[in-house]
XYZ file of C-alpha atoms in Angstrom:
309
model
C -0.302 0.167 0.068
C 1.141 3.669 -0.575
C 1.098 6.237 2.080
C -0.536 9.489 2.014
C 0.946 12.172 4.352
C -1.715 15.199 5.145
C 0.289 18.121 6.042
C -1.964 20.616 8.372
C 0.044 23.841 9.126
C -1.434 25.041 12.268
C -1.574 28.740 14.572
C -4.009 28.871 17.213
C -6.623 26.456 15.283
C -7.859 24.483 18.651
C -11.522 24.816 17.097
C -10.423 23.481 13.891
C -8.321 20.474 14.698
C -11.362 18.084 15.046
C -13.316 19.499 12.841
C -10.392 19.112 9.941
C -9.983 15.571 11.226
C -13.770 14.775 10.522
C -14.222 16.207 7.455
C -10.424 14.574 5.944
C -11.913 10.872 7.530
C -15.333 11.491 5.158
C -12.830 10.278 2.547
C -12.093 6.797 4.170
C -13.901 4.857 1.409
C -11.993 6.759 -1.450
C -8.427 5.596 0.743
C -9.531 2.072 1.089
C -10.563 1.973 -2.439
C -6.888 3.455 -3.614
C -5.120 1.113 -1.247
C -3.694 4.273 0.691
C -2.553 4.293 4.322
C -2.964 8.060 5.585
C -0.705 10.008 8.054
C -2.411 13.420 9.379
C 0.707 15.729 10.090
C -0.272 18.763 12.328
C 2.722 21.088 12.356
C 1.772 23.736 15.217
C 3.616 27.072 14.343
C 4.093 28.075 18.169
C 0.460 28.630 19.088
C -0.743 30.195 22.102
C -4.006 28.526 22.414
C -4.908 24.879 22.984
C -4.227 23.795 19.711
C -1.502 21.153 20.926
C -3.508 19.618 23.607
C -6.298 19.235 21.099
C -3.697 17.192 18.636
C -2.608 15.044 21.632
C -5.947 14.267 22.392
C -6.691 13.556 19.079
C -3.735 11.198 18.774
C -5.264 9.187 21.411
C -8.231 8.045 19.308
C -5.938 7.576 16.124
C -2.316 6.549 15.723
C -2.614 7.901 12.148
C -2.069 11.264 13.947
C 1.421 13.222 14.320
C 2.487 16.497 15.661
C 5.195 18.483 15.477
C 5.215 21.665 17.612
C 7.751 24.821 17.271
C 9.650 26.493 19.645
C 7.427 29.932 18.752
C 5.793 31.124 16.159
C 8.089 31.047 13.032
C 5.662 31.500 10.413
C 3.585 29.240 8.195
C 6.625 29.043 5.442
C 8.450 27.416 8.006
C 5.602 25.063 8.939
C 5.323 24.200 5.443
C 9.059 23.004 4.986
C 8.789 21.009 8.399
C 5.709 19.468 7.268
C 7.642 18.423 3.798
C 10.812 17.141 5.786
C 8.815 15.297 8.028
C 6.205 13.853 5.997
C 6.985 10.277 4.862
C 4.635 9.409 2.334
C 4.623 8.402 -1.225
C 2.136 11.315 -1.971
C 2.095 14.203 0.297
C -0.592 16.847 0.457
C -0.674 20.200 2.067
C -4.192 21.376 3.543
C -5.004 24.631 5.825
C -6.954 23.511 9.253
C -9.586 25.637 8.520
C -11.099 24.001 6.027
C -10.755 26.771 2.961
C -9.067 23.925 1.408
C -11.880 21.128 0.918
C -10.786 17.678 1.644
C -13.811 16.831 -0.815
C -11.553 17.523 -3.853
C -8.897 14.681 -2.696
C -10.255 12.002 -4.923
C -10.329 14.032 -7.879
C -6.905 15.374 -7.056
C -5.894 11.821 -6.904
C -7.157 10.865 -9.918
C -4.995 13.297 -11.843
C -1.957 12.042 -10.187
C -2.642 8.416 -11.401
C -3.263 10.069 -14.915
C 0.656 10.950 -14.939
C 0.689 14.394 -13.458
C 3.371 15.069 -11.054
C 1.326 17.695 -8.473
C -2.065 18.705 -8.654
C -2.710 22.543 -7.365
C -5.593 24.248 -6.607
C -6.697 28.240 -7.431
C -9.263 30.220 -6.012
C -11.677 31.388 -8.958
C -13.729 33.844 -6.595
C -12.668 35.939 -3.511
C -15.811 35.473 -1.978
C -15.638 36.986 1.784
C -12.463 39.116 1.465
C -12.480 42.613 1.849
C -12.555 44.417 -1.611
C -9.230 46.381 -1.158
C -7.231 43.307 -0.225
C -8.626 41.408 -3.123
C -7.631 44.255 -5.481
C -3.915 44.235 -4.274
C -3.622 40.746 -4.620
C -4.676 40.700 -7.891
C -2.332 43.291 -8.592
C 0.596 41.836 -6.841
C 0.022 38.454 -9.385
C 0.238 40.646 -12.023
C 3.234 42.498 -11.108
C 5.162 39.587 -10.198
C 4.386 37.311 -13.448
C 5.653 40.370 -15.431
C 8.706 40.855 -13.690
C 9.666 37.423 -12.894
C 10.284 33.982 -15.321
C 8.486 31.825 -12.422
C 4.864 31.855 -13.199
C 2.807 32.631 -9.886
C -0.953 31.517 -10.633
C -3.260 34.225 -9.563
C -5.592 32.542 -6.748
C -3.134 29.688 -5.847
C -3.511 28.202 -2.839
C -1.074 26.082 -0.588
C -3.540 23.362 -1.192
C -1.439 20.988 -3.518
C -1.108 17.163 -3.769
C 2.385 16.126 -4.966
C 4.376 13.193 -5.524
C 7.769 12.326 -3.532
C 9.503 13.526 -6.693
C 8.209 16.697 -6.049
C 8.567 16.804 -2.762
C 12.272 15.924 -2.558
C 12.978 18.482 -5.267
C 11.304 21.549 -2.852
C 13.220 20.125 0.215
C 16.667 20.549 -1.660
C 15.731 24.641 -1.750
C 16.724 25.035 1.725
C 16.849 28.681 1.578
C 15.438 30.922 4.608
C 13.689 33.514 3.104
C 10.862 31.433 1.744
C 7.985 31.878 -1.005
C 6.266 28.479 -1.198
C 4.028 29.670 -4.454
C 6.941 30.826 -6.130
C 9.213 27.617 -5.056
C 6.575 25.389 -6.849
C 6.845 27.128 -9.972
C 10.123 27.289 -9.948
C 10.746 23.385 -9.603
C 8.722 22.945 -12.585
C 7.239 19.334 -13.019
C 3.968 18.610 -14.775
C 1.120 20.327 -12.796
C -3.045 20.063 -13.122
C -4.706 23.045 -11.715
C -8.017 22.397 -9.981
C -10.373 25.803 -9.882
C -12.994 26.226 -6.793
C -14.957 28.880 -5.142
C -13.490 30.349 -2.264
C -14.982 28.490 0.751
C -15.285 30.420 4.437
C -12.886 29.771 7.503
C -14.996 26.955 9.578
C -14.146 28.802 12.807
C -11.837 31.730 14.101
C -10.168 34.524 12.055
C -7.763 34.984 9.488
C -4.058 35.348 10.477
C -3.216 37.183 7.570
C -3.131 41.086 8.239
C -2.815 43.301 5.362
C 0.419 44.600 6.644
C 1.615 40.904 6.564
C 0.346 40.328 3.264
C 2.252 43.486 1.927
C 5.472 41.808 3.547
C 4.859 38.447 2.253
C 4.399 39.916 -1.322
C 7.701 42.090 -1.120
C 9.240 38.966 -0.102
C 8.234 36.945 -3.021
C 8.774 39.852 -5.501
C 12.731 40.070 -3.545
C 12.897 36.271 -4.288
C 11.939 35.529 -7.513
C 12.933 38.566 -9.528
C 16.118 41.364 -9.783
C 13.767 43.698 -11.762
C 13.897 45.800 -8.957
C 17.627 46.192 -8.978
C 17.611 46.925 -12.807
C 14.706 49.783 -12.359
C 16.839 51.250 -9.253
C 19.458 51.675 -11.764
C 17.226 52.939 -14.793
C 16.253 55.557 -12.937
C 19.701 56.667 -11.793
C 20.613 56.716 -15.447
C 17.153 58.768 -16.421
C 18.080 61.222 -13.616
C 21.555 62.005 -14.555
C 20.400 62.391 -18.492
C 17.921 65.077 -16.931
C 20.292 66.543 -15.215
C 22.720 66.973 -17.864
C 20.105 68.457 -19.971
C 18.985 71.068 -17.463
C 22.206 71.759 -16.902
C 22.993 72.650 -21.096
C 19.568 74.522 -20.884
C 20.571 76.648 -17.992
C 24.124 77.211 -19.450
C 22.703 78.426 -22.868
C 19.807 80.638 -21.268
C 22.116 82.756 -18.764
C 24.484 83.269 -21.878
C 21.767 84.225 -24.290
C 19.382 86.207 -21.977
C 21.254 86.808 -18.937
C 18.639 85.033 -16.877
C 19.579 85.433 -13.042
C 19.086 82.377 -10.944
C 15.586 80.879 -10.359
C 14.382 81.350 -6.884
C 14.416 78.566 -3.928
C 11.307 76.790 -3.706
C 11.628 75.265 -7.258
C 15.263 74.241 -6.245
C 13.988 72.649 -2.856
C 11.147 70.433 -4.970
C 13.991 69.177 -7.393
C 16.198 68.196 -4.153
C 13.540 66.403 -2.179
C 12.497 64.732 -5.509
C 15.739 63.183 -6.070
C 16.698 62.737 -2.896
C 13.063 60.662 -2.521
C 14.319 58.656 -5.670
C 17.853 57.896 -3.972
C 16.092 56.650 -1.000
C 13.543 54.694 -2.993
C 16.862 53.247 -4.989
C 18.538 52.705 -1.613
C 15.743 50.750 -0.150
C 15.617 48.396 -2.800
C 19.056 47.519 -2.711
C 18.813 47.282 1.376
C 16.035 44.717 1.191
C 18.115 42.789 -1.213
C 21.075 43.059 1.301
C 18.972 42.174 4.072
C 17.921 39.107 2.463
C 21.504 37.984 1.921
C 22.272 38.834 5.456
C 19.882 36.603 6.596
C 20.882 33.699 4.436
C 24.287 33.992 5.030
C 23.675 33.592 8.761
C 22.425 30.098 8.255
C 20.030 30.168 11.041
C 18.000 27.030 11.149
C 14.168 27.651 9.566
C 12.327 26.250 12.210
C 13.253 24.944 16.005
C 11.183 21.963 17.297
C 10.026 21.986 20.879
C 8.043 18.348 20.614
C 7.355 15.738 17.974
C 4.504 12.694 18.106
């Protein structure tokens, strides 16, 4: 029999641990039909509620449940990486505990794996329930990152993905500290089947992703998979040098021909502020790349395990 590993990253999901398990177990006839053993790996990302206790209680009822608990909150990207490292399955699927990734899609996803696909990924076709401004900026991010990056990142892509062991091993070779999983999935390649579904509301609780956290995450994705911002900084520098050179010529000619005195200070202040702003913007771009390099060079562990069952 083949083994299917179900990775469930958790952060303050005490209300969803049992709900997710019950929903997943509705696929038991499918597991038996396909000859699949199942392990359910909950990765606790330093939860402050009773998530760990709920998983331990669940484990007393089902030995297929496993737990990896972090020493503190390292972020979902670290939880995903830990789950992939700890998963033993021939097939691995990642799902959110809040049931926004419907377990009912698993039979259809597995059917495409049997057809020869290396992975089956999901994407939302609607953003029902999201604030309009968040949806707008999310769409803009996907348009921007696909324009400036050679790695395709699909709009609405979820982390809900079923993969063969070959794909998982390829992802585990990418041990970078600053992780952007959506980009990593696209970078490793392999044949992928995309399944579309409408957005599903959380079963319990509220999203842990604020607008600011999403903005930082998007920035990490752009820096991780594109060097275009660095080129943009260089281009802006060249443009402003060219403009300055033209203005010098114009001022010299105008002074020699007309004898026009030097202009007033307000225009000079505006120009200085604008150029200084562009310089700081370009310096900020370079600084972001340097900060990511700094974190990679330190070689800190991506996560630390406090408890593993």
